[in-house]
Amino acid sequence: MCGIVAYIGKREAYPVLIKGLHRLEYRGYDSAGIALLHKKEMNIYKTKGKVADLEKFVAGNDTQGHMGIAHTRWATHGVPNAINAHPHCSGNNNLAIIHNGIIENYLLLKKALQKQGYTFKSDTDTEVLVQLIDYIKTNNNCSLFDAVQTALRKVVGAYAIAIVEKGNEGEIIAARKSSPLAIGMGKDNEEFFIASDVTPFAEYTNKVVYLKDEEVVRIRLGESPKIVNLDKTESEINVEHLNMSLSQLEKGGYPHFMLKEINEQPQTILDCIRGRINRPATDVKLSGVMDHMDKLLSARRFIIVACGTSWHAGLIGKHMIEEFCRVPVQVEYASEFRYCCPVVDEQDVVIAVSQSGETADTLAAVQLAKSKGAFVYGICNVVGSSIARNTDTGTYIHVGPEIGVASTKAFTGQVTVLTMFAMCIAKMKRTISKERYEKILKGLKSLPDLIKEVLQYGNKIKDLSAVFTYAHNFLYLGRGYNYPLALEGALKLKEISYIHAEGYPSAEMKHGPIALIDHEMPTFVIATSDSIYEKTVSNIQEIKARGGKVIALVTKGDKFVSSMADYILEMPYVDECLAPIVSCIPLQLFAYYIAVQKGRNVDQPRNLAKSVTVE
Ligand code: M6R
């Protein structure tokens, strides 16, 4: 979490940095701060709250300078206030640092520095790091570049940092380990951008260098960046081409990114399947699968590791891989997997699912699986992200930047890729009939149109959500392919509206949650027609018999559920394994409209950050 951005070049740094912070605000919004270097002075402004609060705080002050660093914080060590906000300075105020990550051994380092007479203003681990760098620089009389490398060799933990020095206006030092860092390369080395992701500089340059773990970079105007790793070996600079348009980073007339991203799904699904399913929809090819067929076909089992919404996509993936490929699949929370002493070896294929590709637990699970010899397949959205780079192969979901904290289009992209993955393997294993295979591929191709149709119910869902803003609790039920969807619907509602919501497999309701049912506890049932539809009908009867209010998602033409439920939303017919990709749209819209009506900050819900880069 936390977003960092730095600039050096000919432009005024302040507007570039503030705009960059706005783009990174999805990573945390507890406090914000900026340091600007100008005429051998360093002006630092920090405040609790959002980037907009920082702008108000800075208004009227000196913002001159062509170089600076800025930070938006998701608090880990120390409460969100101005003192704990970044940038943090060395005691003599010569060095300023911004940091995303956690220095795990900061207390030990702090005690050692205190013994040397260092004092601290904040409760943060970051201040310890900048003081350590200062201590090394002063005592070894070395350059900032060398001091940073020496300091980082003593650090345990995760970091993406940028450091500047008063009076040294042509140079920024940056480094990373386990937290992402990208460098935007201006023309002829005349300007450079450093940021947690490419969004702050995508409008200025399309050349990017992704720093690797334990690499430290020295950026100087007019020079090619110098990158060394912590054992002092110089690395080659690998400049990649960035393919991102500005419109992908803006709301495009929508009041929130979340609504924009929900509405983008017909296009993002199209982008996700483009070039992968042939025109008559008779074949699907994923290069990540085709290039590693031997490994994938001989897998004894698949283990899917993920967190949050990506974990829900993984549950749908399990159902599909088991049904169509007849290989056992385990779905694990990455945070549990990494600490549960898992039985994994070279006969296993681990699939890591992550929108950001930076989730700390998922990344650690990938590294653990690799260390045990498993082959690791990544399903990520962010191109060049840490998980994408750490896996043996994989498939990008290609849904474009997802900025709303609540994941929407990434979920449908992940399920789409998992479907194509299952189809590729099932075909090679001959565990699926030609008819079913082609039916599912045709179904995948029809998804954009079906989603467009469902998006037209937006106003109806808005009216429906107005009825339920009173609720303090919500139950979501689904079975089979729709059970993970119940979990996802509940997660969407709780994270952006703060209404408590539980997702359950419908039949499990009788084993406990049914005790909660009364006229104040609404239930959202996903009851589209599938192989266990009749069972779901019985579950709805059980809720109605206890006075519960029911909203049901049904397939067009449904008679039974429609006569029982209080409110229904009709979905177009689609093969049951693909139904979650269509049925999640009303769940996303329902959560969105309830949150809006309750006046919540939909894109930046409290306490959350988009990219969870701490464990
Ligand atoms: O970037 P990832 O997909 O790895 O993120 C995983 C979760 O943090 C994420 O899905 C989270 O649960 C979302 N806020 C859900 O909307």
mmCIF file with all atom_site columns, N, CA and C and ligand atoms in Angstrom, residues 307-310 354-356 359 405-407 414 491-492 495 612, ligand 1:
data_model
loop_
_atom_site.group_PDB
_atom_site.id
_atom_site.type_symbol
_atom_site.label_atom_id
_atom_site.label_alt_id
_atom_site.label_comp_id
_atom_site.label_asym_id
_atom_site.label_entity_id
_atom_site.label_seq_id
_atom_site.pdbx_PDB_ins_code
_atom_site.Cartn_x
_atom_site.Cartn_y
_atom_site.Cartn_z
_atom_site.occupancy
_atom_site.B_iso_or_equiv
_atom_site.pdbx_formal_charge
_atom_site.auth_seq_id
_atom_site.auth_comp_id
_atom_site.auth_asym_id
_atom_site.auth_atom_id
_atom_site.pdbx_PDB_model_num
ATOM   1  N N  . CYS A 1 307 ? -6.191  -13.689 -3.022  1.00 0.00 ? 307 CYS A N  1
ATOM   2  C CA . CYS A 1 307 ? -6.834  -13.009 -1.890  1.00 0.00 ? 307 CYS A CA 1
ATOM   3  C C  . CYS A 1 307 ? -8.095  -12.296 -2.397  1.00 0.00 ? 307 CYS A C  1
ATOM   4  N N  . GLY A 1 308 ? -9.038  -12.085 -1.488  1.00 0.00 ? 308 GLY A N  1
ATOM   5  C CA . GLY A 1 308 ? -10.209 -11.247 -1.766  1.00 0.00 ? 308 GLY A CA 1
ATOM   6  C C  . GLY A 1 308 ? -10.990 -11.707 -2.986  1.00 0.00 ? 308 GLY A C  1
ATOM   7  N N  . THR A 1 309 ? -11.321 -10.748 -3.822  1.00 0.00 ? 309 THR A N  1
ATOM   8  C CA . THR A 1 309 ? -12.096 -11.030 -5.032  1.00 0.00 ? 309 THR A CA 1
ATOM   9  C C  . THR A 1 309 ? -11.376 -12.041 -5.933  1.00 0.00 ? 309 THR A C  1
ATOM   10 N N  . SER A 1 310 ? -10.074 -11.942 -5.990  1.00 0.00 ? 310 SER A N  1
ATOM   11 C CA . SER A 1 310 ? -9.314  -12.875 -6.847  1.00 0.00 ? 310 SER A CA 1
ATOM   12 C C  . SER A 1 310 ? -9.468  -14.305 -6.327  1.00 0.00 ? 310 SER A C  1
ATOM   13 N N  . SER A 1 354 ? -4.184  -12.518 -9.339  1.00 0.00 ? 354 SER A N  1
ATOM   14 C CA . SER A 1 354 ? -4.070  -11.208 -8.690  1.00 0.00 ? 354 SER A CA 1
ATOM   15 C C  . SER A 1 354 ? -4.259  -10.096 -9.708  1.00 0.00 ? 354 SER A C  1
ATOM   16 N N  . GLN A 1 355 ? -5.187  -9.207  -9.430  1.00 0.00 ? 355 GLN A N  1
ATOM   17 C CA . GLN A 1 355 ? -5.385  -8.053  -10.310 1.00 0.00 ? 355 GLN A CA 1
ATOM   18 C C  . GLN A 1 355 ? -4.125  -7.218  -10.357 1.00 0.00 ? 355 GLN A C  1
ATOM   19 N N  . SER A 1 356 ? -3.686  -6.770  -9.183  1.00 0.00 ? 356 SER A N  1
ATOM   20 C CA . SER A 1 356 ? -2.555  -5.835  -9.124  1.00 0.00 ? 356 SER A CA 1
ATOM   21 C C  . SER A 1 356 ? -1.235  -6.517  -9.454  1.00 0.00 ? 356 SER A C  1
ATOM   22 N N  . THR A 1 359 ? 0.019   -8.060  -4.622  1.00 0.00 ? 359 THR A N  1
ATOM   23 C CA . THR A 1 359 ? -0.451  -8.445  -3.291  1.00 0.00 ? 359 THR A CA 1
ATOM   24 C C  . THR A 1 359 ? 0.643   -9.247  -2.578  1.00 0.00 ? 359 THR A C  1
ATOM   25 N N  . VAL A 1 405 ? -11.350 0.910   -5.656  1.00 0.00 ? 405 VAL A N  1
ATOM   26 C CA . VAL A 1 405 ? -10.803 -0.090  -4.724  1.00 0.00 ? 405 VAL A CA 1
ATOM   27 C C  . VAL A 1 405 ? -11.577 -1.414  -4.833  1.00 0.00 ? 405 VAL A C  1
ATOM   28 N N  . ALA A 1 406 ? -12.884 -1.317  -5.039  1.00 0.00 ? 406 ALA A N  1
ATOM   29 C CA . ALA A 1 406 ? -13.676 -2.550  -5.191  1.00 0.00 ? 406 ALA A CA 1
ATOM   30 C C  . ALA A 1 406 ? -13.410 -3.144  -6.572  1.00 0.00 ? 406 ALA A C  1
ATOM   31 N N  . SER A 1 407 ? -12.997 -4.378  -6.584  1.00 0.00 ? 407 SER A N  1
ATOM   32 C CA . SER A 1 407 ? -12.645 -5.019  -7.847  1.00 0.00 ? 407 SER A CA 1
ATOM   33 C C  . SER A 1 407 ? -13.915 -5.431  -8.601  1.00 0.00 ? 407 SER A C  1
ATOM   34 N N  . GLN A 1 414 ? -10.743 -12.248 -14.701 1.00 0.00 ? 414 GLN A N  1
ATOM   35 C CA . GLN A 1 414 ? -10.083 -13.426 -14.113 1.00 0.00 ? 414 GLN A CA 1
ATOM   36 C C  . GLN A 1 414 ? -10.891 -14.700 -14.404 1.00 0.00 ? 414 GLN A C  1
ATOM   37 N N  . LEU A 1 491 ? -18.988 -9.446  -0.386  1.00 0.00 ? 491 LEU A N  1
ATOM   38 C CA . LEU A 1 491 ? -17.752 -8.656  -0.220  1.00 0.00 ? 491 LEU A CA 1
ATOM   39 C C  . LEU A 1 491 ? -17.931 -7.257  -0.812  1.00 0.00 ? 491 LEU A C  1
ATOM   40 N N  . LYS A 1 492 ? -18.533 -7.197  -2.005  1.00 0.00 ? 492 LYS A N  1
ATOM   41 C CA . LYS A 1 492 ? -18.740 -5.882  -2.636  1.00 0.00 ? 492 LYS A CA 1
ATOM   42 C C  . LYS A 1 492 ? -19.569 -4.992  -1.724  1.00 0.00 ? 492 LYS A C  1
ATOM   43 N N  . GLU A 1 495 ? -17.602 -3.962  1.598   1.00 0.00 ? 495 GLU A N  1
ATOM   44 C CA . GLU A 1 495 ? -16.421 -3.094  1.507   1.00 0.00 ? 495 GLU A CA 1
ATOM   45 C C  . GLU A 1 495 ? -16.750 -1.671  1.092   1.00 0.00 ? 495 GLU A C  1
ATOM   46 N N  . VAL A 1 612 ? -2.647  -4.437  -1.777  1.00 0.00 ? 612 VAL A N  1
ATOM   47 C CA . VAL A 1 612 ? -2.249  -4.734  -0.389  1.00 0.00 ? 612 VAL A CA 1
ATOM   48 C C  . VAL A 1 612 ? -0.832  -5.291  -0.401  1.00 0.00 ? 612 VAL A C  1
HETATM 49 O O1 . M6R B 2 .   ? -4.687  -7.236  -6.587  1.00 0.00 ? 1   M6R B O1 1
HETATM 50 P P1 . M6R B 2 .   ? -5.284  -8.507  -6.038  1.00 0.00 ? 1   M6R B P1 1
HETATM 51 O O2 . M6R B 2 .   ? -6.259  -9.111  -6.963  1.00 0.00 ? 1   M6R B O2 1
HETATM 52 O O3 . M6R B 2 .   ? -4.242  -9.488  -5.604  1.00 0.00 ? 1   M6R B O3 1
HETATM 53 O O4 . M6R B 2 .   ? -6.058  -8.037  -4.751  1.00 0.00 ? 1   M6R B O4 1
HETATM 54 C C1 . M6R B 2 .   ? -6.695  -8.957  -3.917  1.00 0.00 ? 1   M6R B C1 1
HETATM 55 C C2 . M6R B 2 .   ? -7.650  -8.299  -2.962  1.00 0.00 ? 1   M6R B C2 1
HETATM 56 O O5 . M6R B 2 .   ? -6.959  -7.366  -2.172  1.00 0.00 ? 1   M6R B O5 1
HETATM 57 C C3 . M6R B 2 .   ? -8.777  -7.573  -3.693  1.00 0.00 ? 1   M6R B C3 1
HETATM 58 O O6 . M6R B 2 .   ? -9.474  -8.435  -4.526  1.00 0.00 ? 1   M6R B O6 1
HETATM 59 C C4 . M6R B 2 .   ? -9.759  -6.969  -2.658  1.00 0.00 ? 1   M6R B C4 1
HETATM 60 O O7 . M6R B 2 .   ? -10.416 -7.972  -1.960  1.00 0.00 ? 1   M6R B O7 1
HETATM 61 C C5 . M6R B 2 .   ? -10.752 -6.030  -3.352  1.00 0.00 ? 1   M6R B C5 1
HETATM 62 N N1 . M6R B 2 .   ? -10.874 -4.815  -2.608  1.00 0.00 ? 1   M6R B N1 1
HETATM 63 C C6 . M6R B 2 .   ? -12.114 -6.610  -3.479  1.00 0.00 ? 1   M6R B C6 1
HETATM 64 O O8 . M6R B 2 .   ? -12.986 -5.760  -4.133  1.00 0.00 ? 1   M6R B O8 1
#
